[in-house]
Tab-separated table of C-alpha atoms in Angstrom:
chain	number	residue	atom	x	y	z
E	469	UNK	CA	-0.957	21.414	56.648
E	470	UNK	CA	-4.498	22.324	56.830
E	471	UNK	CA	-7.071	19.435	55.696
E	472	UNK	CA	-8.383	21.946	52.907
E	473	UNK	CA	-5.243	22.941	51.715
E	474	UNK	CA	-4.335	19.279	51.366
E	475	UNK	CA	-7.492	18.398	49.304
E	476	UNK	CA	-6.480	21.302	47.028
E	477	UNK	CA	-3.235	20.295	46.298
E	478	UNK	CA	-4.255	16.660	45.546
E	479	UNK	CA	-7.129	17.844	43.074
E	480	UNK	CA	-4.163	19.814	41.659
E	481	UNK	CA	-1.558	17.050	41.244
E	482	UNK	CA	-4.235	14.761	40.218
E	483	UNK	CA	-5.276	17.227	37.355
E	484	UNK	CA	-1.891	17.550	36.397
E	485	UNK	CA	-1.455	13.915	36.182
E	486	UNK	CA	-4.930	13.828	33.978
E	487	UNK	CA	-3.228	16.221	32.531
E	488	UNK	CA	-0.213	14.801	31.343
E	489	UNK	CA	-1.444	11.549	30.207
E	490	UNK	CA	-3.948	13.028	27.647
E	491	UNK	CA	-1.022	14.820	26.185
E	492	UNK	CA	0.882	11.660	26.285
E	493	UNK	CA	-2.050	10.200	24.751
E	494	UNK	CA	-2.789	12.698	22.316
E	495	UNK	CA	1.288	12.357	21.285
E	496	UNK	CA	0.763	8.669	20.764
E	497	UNK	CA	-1.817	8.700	18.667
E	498	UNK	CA	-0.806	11.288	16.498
E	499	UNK	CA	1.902	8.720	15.722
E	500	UNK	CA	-0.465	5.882	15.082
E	501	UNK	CA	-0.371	4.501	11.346
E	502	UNK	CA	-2.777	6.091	9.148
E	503	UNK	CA	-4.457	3.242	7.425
E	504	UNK	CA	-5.129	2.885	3.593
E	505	UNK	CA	-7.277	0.195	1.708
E	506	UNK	CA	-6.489	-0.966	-1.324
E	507	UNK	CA	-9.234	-2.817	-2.813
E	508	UNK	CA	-8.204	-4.884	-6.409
E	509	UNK	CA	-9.413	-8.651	-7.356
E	510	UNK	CA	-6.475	-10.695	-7.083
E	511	UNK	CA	-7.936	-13.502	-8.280
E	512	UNK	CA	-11.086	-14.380	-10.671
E	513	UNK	CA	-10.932	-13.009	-14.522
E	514	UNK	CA	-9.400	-9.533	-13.522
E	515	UNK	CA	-6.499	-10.591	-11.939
E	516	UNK	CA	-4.195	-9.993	-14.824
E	517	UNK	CA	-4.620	-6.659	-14.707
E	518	UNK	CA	-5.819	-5.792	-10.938
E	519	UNK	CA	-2.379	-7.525	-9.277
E	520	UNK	CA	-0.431	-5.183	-10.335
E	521	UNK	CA	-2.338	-2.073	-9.117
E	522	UNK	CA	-2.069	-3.595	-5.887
E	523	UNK	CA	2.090	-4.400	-6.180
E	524	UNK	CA	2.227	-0.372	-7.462
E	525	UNK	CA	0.331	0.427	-4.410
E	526	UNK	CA	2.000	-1.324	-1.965
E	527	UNK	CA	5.533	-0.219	-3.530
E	528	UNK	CA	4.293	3.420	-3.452
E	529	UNK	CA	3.238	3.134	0.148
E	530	UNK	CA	6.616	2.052	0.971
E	531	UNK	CA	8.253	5.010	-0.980
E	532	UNK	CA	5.932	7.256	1.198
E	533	UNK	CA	6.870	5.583	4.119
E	534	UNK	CA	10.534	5.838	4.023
E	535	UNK	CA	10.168	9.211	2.804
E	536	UNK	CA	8.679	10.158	6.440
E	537	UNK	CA	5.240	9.187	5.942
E	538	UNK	CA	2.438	11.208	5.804
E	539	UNK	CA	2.557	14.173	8.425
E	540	UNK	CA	4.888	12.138	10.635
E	541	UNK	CA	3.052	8.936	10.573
E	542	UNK	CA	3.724	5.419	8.679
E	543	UNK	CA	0.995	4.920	6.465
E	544	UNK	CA	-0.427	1.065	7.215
E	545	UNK	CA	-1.767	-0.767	3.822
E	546	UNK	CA	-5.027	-3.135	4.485
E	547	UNK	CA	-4.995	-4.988	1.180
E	548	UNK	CA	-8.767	-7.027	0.036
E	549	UNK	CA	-9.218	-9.541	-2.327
E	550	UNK	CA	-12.776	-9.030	-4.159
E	551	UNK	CA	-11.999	-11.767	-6.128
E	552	UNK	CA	-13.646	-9.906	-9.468
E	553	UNK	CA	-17.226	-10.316	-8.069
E	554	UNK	CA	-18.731	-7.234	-7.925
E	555	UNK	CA	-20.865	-7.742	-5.491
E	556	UNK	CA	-18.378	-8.901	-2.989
E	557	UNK	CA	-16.574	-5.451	-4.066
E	558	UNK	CA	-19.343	-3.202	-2.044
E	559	UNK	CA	-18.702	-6.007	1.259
E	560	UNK	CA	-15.423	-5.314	0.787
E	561	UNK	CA	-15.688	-1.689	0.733
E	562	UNK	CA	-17.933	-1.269	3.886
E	563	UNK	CA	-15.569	-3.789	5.555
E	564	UNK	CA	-12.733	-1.194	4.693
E	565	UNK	CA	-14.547	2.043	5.898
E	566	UNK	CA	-16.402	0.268	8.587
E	567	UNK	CA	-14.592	-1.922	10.418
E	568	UNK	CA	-10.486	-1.635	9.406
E	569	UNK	CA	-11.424	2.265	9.769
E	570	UNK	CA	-8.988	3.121	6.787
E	571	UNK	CA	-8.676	7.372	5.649
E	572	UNK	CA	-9.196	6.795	1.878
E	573	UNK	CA	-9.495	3.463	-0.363
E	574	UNK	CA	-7.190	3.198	-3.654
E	575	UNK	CA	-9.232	0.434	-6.226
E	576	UNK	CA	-11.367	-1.133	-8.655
E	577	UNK	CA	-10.953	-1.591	-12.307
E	578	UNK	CA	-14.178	-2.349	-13.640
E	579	UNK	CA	-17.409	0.487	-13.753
E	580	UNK	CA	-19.076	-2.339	-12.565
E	581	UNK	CA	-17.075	-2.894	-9.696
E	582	UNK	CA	-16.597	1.223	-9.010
E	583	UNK	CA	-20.705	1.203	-9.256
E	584	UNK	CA	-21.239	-1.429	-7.052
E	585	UNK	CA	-18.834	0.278	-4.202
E	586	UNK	CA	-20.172	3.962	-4.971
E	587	UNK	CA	-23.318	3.679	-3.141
E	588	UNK	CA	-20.781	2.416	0.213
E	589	UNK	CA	-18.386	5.263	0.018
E	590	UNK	CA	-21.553	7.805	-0.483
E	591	UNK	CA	-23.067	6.434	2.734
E	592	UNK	CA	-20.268	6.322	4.770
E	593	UNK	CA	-18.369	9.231	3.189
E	594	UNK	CA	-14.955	8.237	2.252
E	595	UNK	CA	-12.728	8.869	-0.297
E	596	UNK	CA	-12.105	6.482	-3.505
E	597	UNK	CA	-9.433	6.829	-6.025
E	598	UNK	CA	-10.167	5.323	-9.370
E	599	UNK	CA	-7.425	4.807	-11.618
E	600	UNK	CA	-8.749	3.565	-14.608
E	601	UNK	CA	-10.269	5.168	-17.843
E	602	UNK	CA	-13.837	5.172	-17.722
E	603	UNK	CA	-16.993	5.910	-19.617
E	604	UNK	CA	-17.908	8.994	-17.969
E	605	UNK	CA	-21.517	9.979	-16.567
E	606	UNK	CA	-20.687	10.242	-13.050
E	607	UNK	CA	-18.984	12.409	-11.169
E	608	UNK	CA	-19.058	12.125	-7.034
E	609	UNK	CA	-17.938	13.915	-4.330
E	610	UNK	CA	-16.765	10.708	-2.962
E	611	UNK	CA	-14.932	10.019	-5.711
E	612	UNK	CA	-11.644	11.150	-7.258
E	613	UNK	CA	-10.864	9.519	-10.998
E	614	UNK	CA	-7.287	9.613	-11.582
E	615	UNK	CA	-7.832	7.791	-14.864
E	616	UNK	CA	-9.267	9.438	-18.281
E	617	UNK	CA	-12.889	10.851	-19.498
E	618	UNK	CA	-13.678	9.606	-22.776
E	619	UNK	CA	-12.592	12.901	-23.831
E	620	UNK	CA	-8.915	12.211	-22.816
E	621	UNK	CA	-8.974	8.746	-24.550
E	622	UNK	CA	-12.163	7.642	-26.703
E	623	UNK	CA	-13.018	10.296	-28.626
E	624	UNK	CA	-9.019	11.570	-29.697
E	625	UNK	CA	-8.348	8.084	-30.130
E	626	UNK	CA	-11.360	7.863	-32.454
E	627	UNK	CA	-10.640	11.067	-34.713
E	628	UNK	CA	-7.299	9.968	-34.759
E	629	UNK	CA	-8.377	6.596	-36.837
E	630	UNK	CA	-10.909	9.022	-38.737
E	631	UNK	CA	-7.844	11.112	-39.777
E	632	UNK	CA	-5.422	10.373	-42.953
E	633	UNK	CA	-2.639	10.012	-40.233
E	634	UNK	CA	-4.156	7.163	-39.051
E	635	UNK	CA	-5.951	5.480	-41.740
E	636	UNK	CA	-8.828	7.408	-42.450
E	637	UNK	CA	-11.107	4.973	-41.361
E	638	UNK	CA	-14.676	4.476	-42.689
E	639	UNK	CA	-16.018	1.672	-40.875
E	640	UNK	CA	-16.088	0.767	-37.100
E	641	UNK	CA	-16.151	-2.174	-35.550
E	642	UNK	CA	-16.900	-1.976	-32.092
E	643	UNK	CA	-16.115	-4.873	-29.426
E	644	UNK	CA	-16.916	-4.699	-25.646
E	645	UNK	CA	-16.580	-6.679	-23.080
E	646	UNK	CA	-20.710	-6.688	-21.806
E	647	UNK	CA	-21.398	-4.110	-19.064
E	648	UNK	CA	-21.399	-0.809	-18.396
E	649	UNK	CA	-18.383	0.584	-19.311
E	650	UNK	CA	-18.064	-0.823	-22.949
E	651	UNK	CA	-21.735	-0.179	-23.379
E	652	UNK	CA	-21.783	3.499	-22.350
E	653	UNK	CA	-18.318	3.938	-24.217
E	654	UNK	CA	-19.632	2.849	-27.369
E	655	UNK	CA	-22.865	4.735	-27.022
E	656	UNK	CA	-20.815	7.729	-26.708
E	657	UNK	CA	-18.926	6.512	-29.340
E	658	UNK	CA	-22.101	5.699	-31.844
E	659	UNK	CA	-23.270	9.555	-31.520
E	660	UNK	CA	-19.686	10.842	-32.143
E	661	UNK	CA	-19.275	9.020	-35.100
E	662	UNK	CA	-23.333	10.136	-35.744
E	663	UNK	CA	-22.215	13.873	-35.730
E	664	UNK	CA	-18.939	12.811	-38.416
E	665	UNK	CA	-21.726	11.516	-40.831
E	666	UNK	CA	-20.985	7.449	-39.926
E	667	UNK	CA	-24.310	5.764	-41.165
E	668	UNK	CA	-25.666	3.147	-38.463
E	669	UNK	CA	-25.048	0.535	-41.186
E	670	UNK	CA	-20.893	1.513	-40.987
E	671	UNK	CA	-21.125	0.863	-37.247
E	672	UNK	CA	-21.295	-3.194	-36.082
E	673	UNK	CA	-21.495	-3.442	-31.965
E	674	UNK	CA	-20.623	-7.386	-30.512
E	675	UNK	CA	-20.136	-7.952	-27.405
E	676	UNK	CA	-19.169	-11.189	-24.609
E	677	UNK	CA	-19.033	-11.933	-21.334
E	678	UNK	CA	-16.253	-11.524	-18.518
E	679	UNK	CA	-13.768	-14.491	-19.038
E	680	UNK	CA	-14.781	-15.097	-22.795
E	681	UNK	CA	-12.204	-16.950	-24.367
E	682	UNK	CA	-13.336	-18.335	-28.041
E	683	UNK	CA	-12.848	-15.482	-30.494
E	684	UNK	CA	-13.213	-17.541	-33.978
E	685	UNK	CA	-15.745	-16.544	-34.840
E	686	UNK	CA	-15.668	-12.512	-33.835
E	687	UNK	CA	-12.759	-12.299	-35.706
E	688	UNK	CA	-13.748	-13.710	-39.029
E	689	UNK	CA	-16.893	-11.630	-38.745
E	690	UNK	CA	-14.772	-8.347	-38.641
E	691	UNK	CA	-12.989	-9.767	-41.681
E	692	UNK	CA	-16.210	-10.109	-43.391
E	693	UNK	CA	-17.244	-6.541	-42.271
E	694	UNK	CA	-13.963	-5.007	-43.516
E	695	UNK	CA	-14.393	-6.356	-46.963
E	696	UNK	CA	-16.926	-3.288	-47.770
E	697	UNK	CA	-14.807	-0.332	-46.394
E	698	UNK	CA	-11.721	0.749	-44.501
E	699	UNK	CA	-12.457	-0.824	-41.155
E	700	UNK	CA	-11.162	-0.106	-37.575
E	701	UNK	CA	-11.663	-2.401	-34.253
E	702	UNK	CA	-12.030	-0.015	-31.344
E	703	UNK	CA	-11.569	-2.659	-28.141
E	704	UNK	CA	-13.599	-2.327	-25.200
E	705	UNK	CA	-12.708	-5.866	-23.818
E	706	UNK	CA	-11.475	-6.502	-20.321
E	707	UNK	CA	-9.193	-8.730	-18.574
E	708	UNK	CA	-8.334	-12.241	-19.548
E	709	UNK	CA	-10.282	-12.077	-22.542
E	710	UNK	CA	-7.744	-10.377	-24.131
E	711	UNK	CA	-5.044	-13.298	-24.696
E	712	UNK	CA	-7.585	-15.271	-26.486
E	713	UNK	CA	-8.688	-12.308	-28.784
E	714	UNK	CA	-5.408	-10.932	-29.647
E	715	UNK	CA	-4.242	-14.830	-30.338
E	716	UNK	CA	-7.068	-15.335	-32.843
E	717	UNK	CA	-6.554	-12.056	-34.898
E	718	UNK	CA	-2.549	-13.708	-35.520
E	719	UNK	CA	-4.047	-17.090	-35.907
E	720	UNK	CA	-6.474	-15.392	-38.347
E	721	UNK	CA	-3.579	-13.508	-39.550
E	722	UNK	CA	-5.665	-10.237	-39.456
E	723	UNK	CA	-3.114	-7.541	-39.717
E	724	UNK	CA	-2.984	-3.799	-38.748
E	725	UNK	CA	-2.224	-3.051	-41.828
E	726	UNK	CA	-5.683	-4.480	-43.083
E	727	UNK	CA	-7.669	-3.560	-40.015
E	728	UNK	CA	-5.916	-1.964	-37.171
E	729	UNK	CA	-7.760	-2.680	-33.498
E	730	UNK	CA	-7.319	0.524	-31.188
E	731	UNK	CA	-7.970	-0.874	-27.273
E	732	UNK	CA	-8.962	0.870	-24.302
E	733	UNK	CA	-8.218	-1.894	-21.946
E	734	UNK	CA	-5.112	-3.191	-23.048
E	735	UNK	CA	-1.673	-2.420	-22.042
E	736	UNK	CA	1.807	-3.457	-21.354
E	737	UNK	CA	0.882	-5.808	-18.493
E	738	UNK	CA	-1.827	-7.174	-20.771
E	739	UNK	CA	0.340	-7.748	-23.906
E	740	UNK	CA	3.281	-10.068	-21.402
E	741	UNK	CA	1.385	-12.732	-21.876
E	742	UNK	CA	0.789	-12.400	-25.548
E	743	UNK	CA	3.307	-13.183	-28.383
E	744	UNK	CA	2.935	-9.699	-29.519
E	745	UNK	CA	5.095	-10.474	-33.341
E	746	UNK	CA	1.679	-11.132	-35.122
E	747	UNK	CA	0.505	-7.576	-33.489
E	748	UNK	CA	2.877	-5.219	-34.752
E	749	UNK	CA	1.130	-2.269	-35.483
E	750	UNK	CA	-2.080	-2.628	-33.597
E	751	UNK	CA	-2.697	0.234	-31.439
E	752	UNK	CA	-3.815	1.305	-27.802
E	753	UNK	CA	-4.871	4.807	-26.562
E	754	UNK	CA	-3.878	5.811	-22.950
E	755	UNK	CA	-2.468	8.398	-21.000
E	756	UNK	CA	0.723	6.989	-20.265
E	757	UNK	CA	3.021	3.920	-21.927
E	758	UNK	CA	6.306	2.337	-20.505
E	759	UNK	CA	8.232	3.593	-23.296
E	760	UNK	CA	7.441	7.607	-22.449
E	761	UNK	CA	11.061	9.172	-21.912
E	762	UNK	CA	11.462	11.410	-19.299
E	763	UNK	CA	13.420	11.564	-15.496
E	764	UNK	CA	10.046	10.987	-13.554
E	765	UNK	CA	9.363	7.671	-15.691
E	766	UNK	CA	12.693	6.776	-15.436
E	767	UNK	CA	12.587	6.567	-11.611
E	768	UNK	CA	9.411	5.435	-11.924
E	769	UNK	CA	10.320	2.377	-14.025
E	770	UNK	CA	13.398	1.953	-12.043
E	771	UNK	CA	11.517	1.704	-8.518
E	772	UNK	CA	9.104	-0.584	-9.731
E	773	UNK	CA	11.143	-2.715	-11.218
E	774	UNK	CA	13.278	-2.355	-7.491
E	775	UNK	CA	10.192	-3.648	-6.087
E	776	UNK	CA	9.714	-6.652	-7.774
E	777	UNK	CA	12.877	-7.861	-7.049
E	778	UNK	CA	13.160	-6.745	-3.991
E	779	UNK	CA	9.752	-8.641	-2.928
E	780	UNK	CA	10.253	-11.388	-5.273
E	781	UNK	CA	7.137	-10.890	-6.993
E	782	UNK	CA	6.233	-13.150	-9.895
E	783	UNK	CA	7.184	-12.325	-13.269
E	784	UNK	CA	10.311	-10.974	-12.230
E	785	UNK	CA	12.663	-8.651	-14.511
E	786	UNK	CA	9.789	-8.958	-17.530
E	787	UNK	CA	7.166	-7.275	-15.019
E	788	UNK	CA	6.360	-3.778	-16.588
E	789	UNK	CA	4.152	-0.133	-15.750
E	790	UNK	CA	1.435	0.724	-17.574
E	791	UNK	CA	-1.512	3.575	-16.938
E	792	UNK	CA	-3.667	2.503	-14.666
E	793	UNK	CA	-0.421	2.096	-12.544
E	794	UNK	CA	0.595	5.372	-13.040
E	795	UNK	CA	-2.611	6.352	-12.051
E	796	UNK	CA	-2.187	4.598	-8.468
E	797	UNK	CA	0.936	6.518	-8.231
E	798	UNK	CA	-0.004	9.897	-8.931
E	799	UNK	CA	-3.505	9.398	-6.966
E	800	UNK	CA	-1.313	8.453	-3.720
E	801	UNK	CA	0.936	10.672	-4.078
E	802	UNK	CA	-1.966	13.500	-4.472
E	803	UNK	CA	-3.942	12.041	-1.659
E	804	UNK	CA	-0.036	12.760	1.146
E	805	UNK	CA	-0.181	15.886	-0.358
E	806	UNK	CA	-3.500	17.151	0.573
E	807	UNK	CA	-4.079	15.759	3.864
E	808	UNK	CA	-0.747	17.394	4.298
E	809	UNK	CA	-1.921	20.570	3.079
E	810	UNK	CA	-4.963	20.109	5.229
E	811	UNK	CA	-3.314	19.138	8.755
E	812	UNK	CA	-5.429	15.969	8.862
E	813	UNK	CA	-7.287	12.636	7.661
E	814	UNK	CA	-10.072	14.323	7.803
E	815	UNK	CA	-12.434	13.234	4.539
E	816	UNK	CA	-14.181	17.013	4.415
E	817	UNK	CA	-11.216	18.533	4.739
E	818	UNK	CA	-8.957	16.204	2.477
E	819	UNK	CA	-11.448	16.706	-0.585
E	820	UNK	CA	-11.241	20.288	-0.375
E	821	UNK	CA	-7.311	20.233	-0.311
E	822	UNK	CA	-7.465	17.339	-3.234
E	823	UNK	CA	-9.020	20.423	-5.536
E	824	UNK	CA	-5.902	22.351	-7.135
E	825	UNK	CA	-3.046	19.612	-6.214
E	826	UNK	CA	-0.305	19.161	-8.936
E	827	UNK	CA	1.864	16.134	-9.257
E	828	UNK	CA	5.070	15.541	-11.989
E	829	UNK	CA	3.929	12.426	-13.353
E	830	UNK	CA	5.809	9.525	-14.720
E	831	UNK	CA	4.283	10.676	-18.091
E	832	UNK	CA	6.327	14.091	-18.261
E	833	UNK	CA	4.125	16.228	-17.862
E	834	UNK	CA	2.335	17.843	-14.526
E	835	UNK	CA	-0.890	17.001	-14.115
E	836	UNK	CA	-3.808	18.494	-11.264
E	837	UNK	CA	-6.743	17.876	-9.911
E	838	UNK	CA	-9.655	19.548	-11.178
E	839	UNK	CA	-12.870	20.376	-9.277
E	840	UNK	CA	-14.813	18.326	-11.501
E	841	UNK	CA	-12.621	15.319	-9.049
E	842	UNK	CA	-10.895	14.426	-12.630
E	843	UNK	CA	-7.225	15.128	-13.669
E	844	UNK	CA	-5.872	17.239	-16.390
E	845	UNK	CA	-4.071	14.599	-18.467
E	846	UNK	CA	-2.527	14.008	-22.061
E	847	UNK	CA	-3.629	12.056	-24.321
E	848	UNK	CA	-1.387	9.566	-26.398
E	849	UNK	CA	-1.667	6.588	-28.501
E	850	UNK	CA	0.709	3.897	-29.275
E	851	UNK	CA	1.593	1.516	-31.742
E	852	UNK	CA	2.324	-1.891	-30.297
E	853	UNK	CA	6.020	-3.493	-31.328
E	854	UNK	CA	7.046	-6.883	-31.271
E	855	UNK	CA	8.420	-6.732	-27.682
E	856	UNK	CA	5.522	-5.772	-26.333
E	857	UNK	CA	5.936	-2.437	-25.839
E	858	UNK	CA	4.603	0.827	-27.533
E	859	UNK	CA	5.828	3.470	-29.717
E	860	UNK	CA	4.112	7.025	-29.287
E	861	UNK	CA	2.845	7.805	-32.700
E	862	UNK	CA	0.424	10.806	-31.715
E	863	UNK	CA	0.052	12.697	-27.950
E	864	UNK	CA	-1.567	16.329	-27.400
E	865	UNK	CA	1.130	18.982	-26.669
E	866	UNK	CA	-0.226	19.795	-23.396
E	867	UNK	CA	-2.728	18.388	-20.706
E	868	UNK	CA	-6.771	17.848	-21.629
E	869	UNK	CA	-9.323	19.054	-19.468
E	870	UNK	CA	-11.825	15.970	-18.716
E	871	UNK	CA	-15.638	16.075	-19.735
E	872	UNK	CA	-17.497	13.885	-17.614
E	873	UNK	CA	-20.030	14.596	-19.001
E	874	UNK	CA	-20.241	13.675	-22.611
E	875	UNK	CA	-21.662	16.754	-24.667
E	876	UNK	CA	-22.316	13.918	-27.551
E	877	UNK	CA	-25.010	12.497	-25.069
E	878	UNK	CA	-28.564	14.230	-25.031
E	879	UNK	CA	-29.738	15.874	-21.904
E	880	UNK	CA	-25.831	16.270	-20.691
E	881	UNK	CA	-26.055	19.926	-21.396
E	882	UNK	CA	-26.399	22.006	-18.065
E	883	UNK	CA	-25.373	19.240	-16.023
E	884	UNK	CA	-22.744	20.621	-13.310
E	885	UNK	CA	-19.464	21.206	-14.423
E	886	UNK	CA	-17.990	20.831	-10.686
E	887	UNK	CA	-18.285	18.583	-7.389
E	888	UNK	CA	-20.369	20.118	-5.080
């Protein structure tokens, strides 16, 4: 053989061989796990209701897993403690993007803690899901909020007091937890009630700090206030706080009956540690409650409740759902289905695909993505029981398109209506 021939057939074989190892390369990592962060305080003040975000997220990762994954890859969870300091929230967040590399985060609880990590995702463009109910003003390409607008849970829940169905209240008594999502909630609030003829003098606005525990005194001051007027207490107060201020009003023996408290931050998971007998009646407005019957919550309950024993998890068989864990599950679930749709991880191409995505939630009814980045949701509010539980007593027929933002807010008019 010619020495020139030779050399050509070497440069051949060795292409080939080049060749055949990027494909083998390229096959291997398409079968790489796809990582995920999930990014809840499990530990500090918001741990009792954080933890179980991050067991719902876990357990849904593992249902995704075992159902294939996510285009033929195992999806591989890299769980963060922020340990309810906000600042350490934003570390945590660059840590995920940064360094661990993950394709879209699933956390936070607080605004404060979303607000402090918002500036992180913006930067580095990735993808948040929010699941919690929030105060509105925002809306961010980075961002999707698979929790409610104040349209899909303040204001309903509000009209609903106002109305003779549920008690026709006349006074308001509004109690936050101090930062920005109370704060901005109950401004919202304060103008809606403005527009329904509520004097400023009808309206009484208290708040305390994360981890307050001594509610004497609150509580005898909303007795005092109700003594002029049908009175309501519309709750804005986060985390461990709760126990202590839902174990004064029965130690108080304030009754629904007398003066019902509506809460925006309380749930199921909230109310285990409580003895709920002394809160019969009280009320919560959400999206979704344990006690919804339909087939999707059924399995929903069912594999939860599969997980916990499975995993041993603490709490055991009283461990419960609530919203913001339905939220987690239908924001997962959306988040397979568009990078499905899309072909990749890609964050461009995954928040295009989000826009339009429809998911059979554990609340019975399908709910979608809008291009505002908020879900279509219903609206319900329940009426806690002594097993701490709730029974519907009013939801909207169908799904409510969310506001972010607030028309009852000056200067919110012409502000865009979708993400960009």
């Amino acid at each position: 053989m010619k020495k020139r021939e030779f050399l050509k057939l070497s440069i051949a074989a060795g292409a080939a061989g080049v060749s055949g190892l990027s494909t083998t390369f390229a096959q291997n990592k398409s079968k790489e796990p796809i990582k995920i962060g999930i990014l809840h305080s499990l530990s500090g003040t918001m741990a009792i209701s954080e933890t179980s975000l991050k067991d719902t997220a876990l357990m849904t990762v593992a249902q995704i897993n075992a159902g294939g994954g996510v285009m033929g890859r195992q999806l591989e969870p890299v769980v963060v403690d922020p340990a309810s300091n906000w600042p350490l929230f934003a570390e945590k967040a660059r840590q995920l993007l940064s360094q661990d590399k993950v394709s879209a985060v699933f956390g936070c609880w607080t605004s404060v803690s979303r607000k402090s990590v918002l500036p992180v995702f913006e930067e580095l463009n990735g993808l948040l899901y929010y699941p919690l109910q929030y105060e509105g003003e925002e809306m961010s390409r980075n961002v999707f909020y698979t929790g409610a607008a104040p349209n899909q849970q303040a204001i309903p829940a509000v009209e609903y007091l106002m109305s003779p169905e549920g008690g026709a209240a006349k006074r308001f008594f509004l109690l936050g937890t101090d930062y920005v999502y109370p704060r901005t909630t109950n401004k919202i609030l304060r103008a809606f009630l403005h527009s329904k003829g509520v004097k400023d003098a009808d309206i009484q606005e208290v708040y305390t700090p994360f981890g307050h525990a001594d509610y004497q005194t609150i509580v005898a001051s909303i007795k005092s206030f109700s003594q002029s007027g049908k009175t309501c207490v519309i709750s804005t107060v986060n985390g461990d706080s709760n126990v202590p201020f839902y174990k004064e009003l029965g130690n108080q023996a304030l009754k629904a009956t007398d003066v019902p408290v509506i809460a925006f931050s309380i749930g199921e998971e909230e109310l285990r540690g409580i003895d709920t007998r002394p809160l019969v009646g009280n009320l919560a407005a959400w999206n979704y409650f344990m006690s919804i019957r339909s087939p999707e919550n059924n399995k929903f309950k069912n594999a939860f409740a599969e997980w916990v024993k499975k995993n041993n998890l603490p709490g055991g068989n009283h461990r419960v759902t609530n919203d913001p864990m339905e939220a987690t599950y239908v924001g997962m679930h959306m988040w397979k289905q568009a990078v499905e749709k899309a072909g990749t991880t890609d964050v461009d191409k995954v928040r295009t695909s989000m826009i339009g995505q429809q998911f059979s939630a554990p609340s019975g009814f399908t709910l979608e993505m809008d291009g505002n980045h908020h879900l279509h949701k219903p609206v319900m509010i329940g009426e806690v029981r002594a097993d701490g539980q709730f029974n519907v007593v009013w939801r909207t027929k169908t799904t409510v398109r969310a506001q972010p933002w607030s028309p009852y807010i000056q200067g919110n008019q012409g502000k865009p209506d979708v993400v960009s």
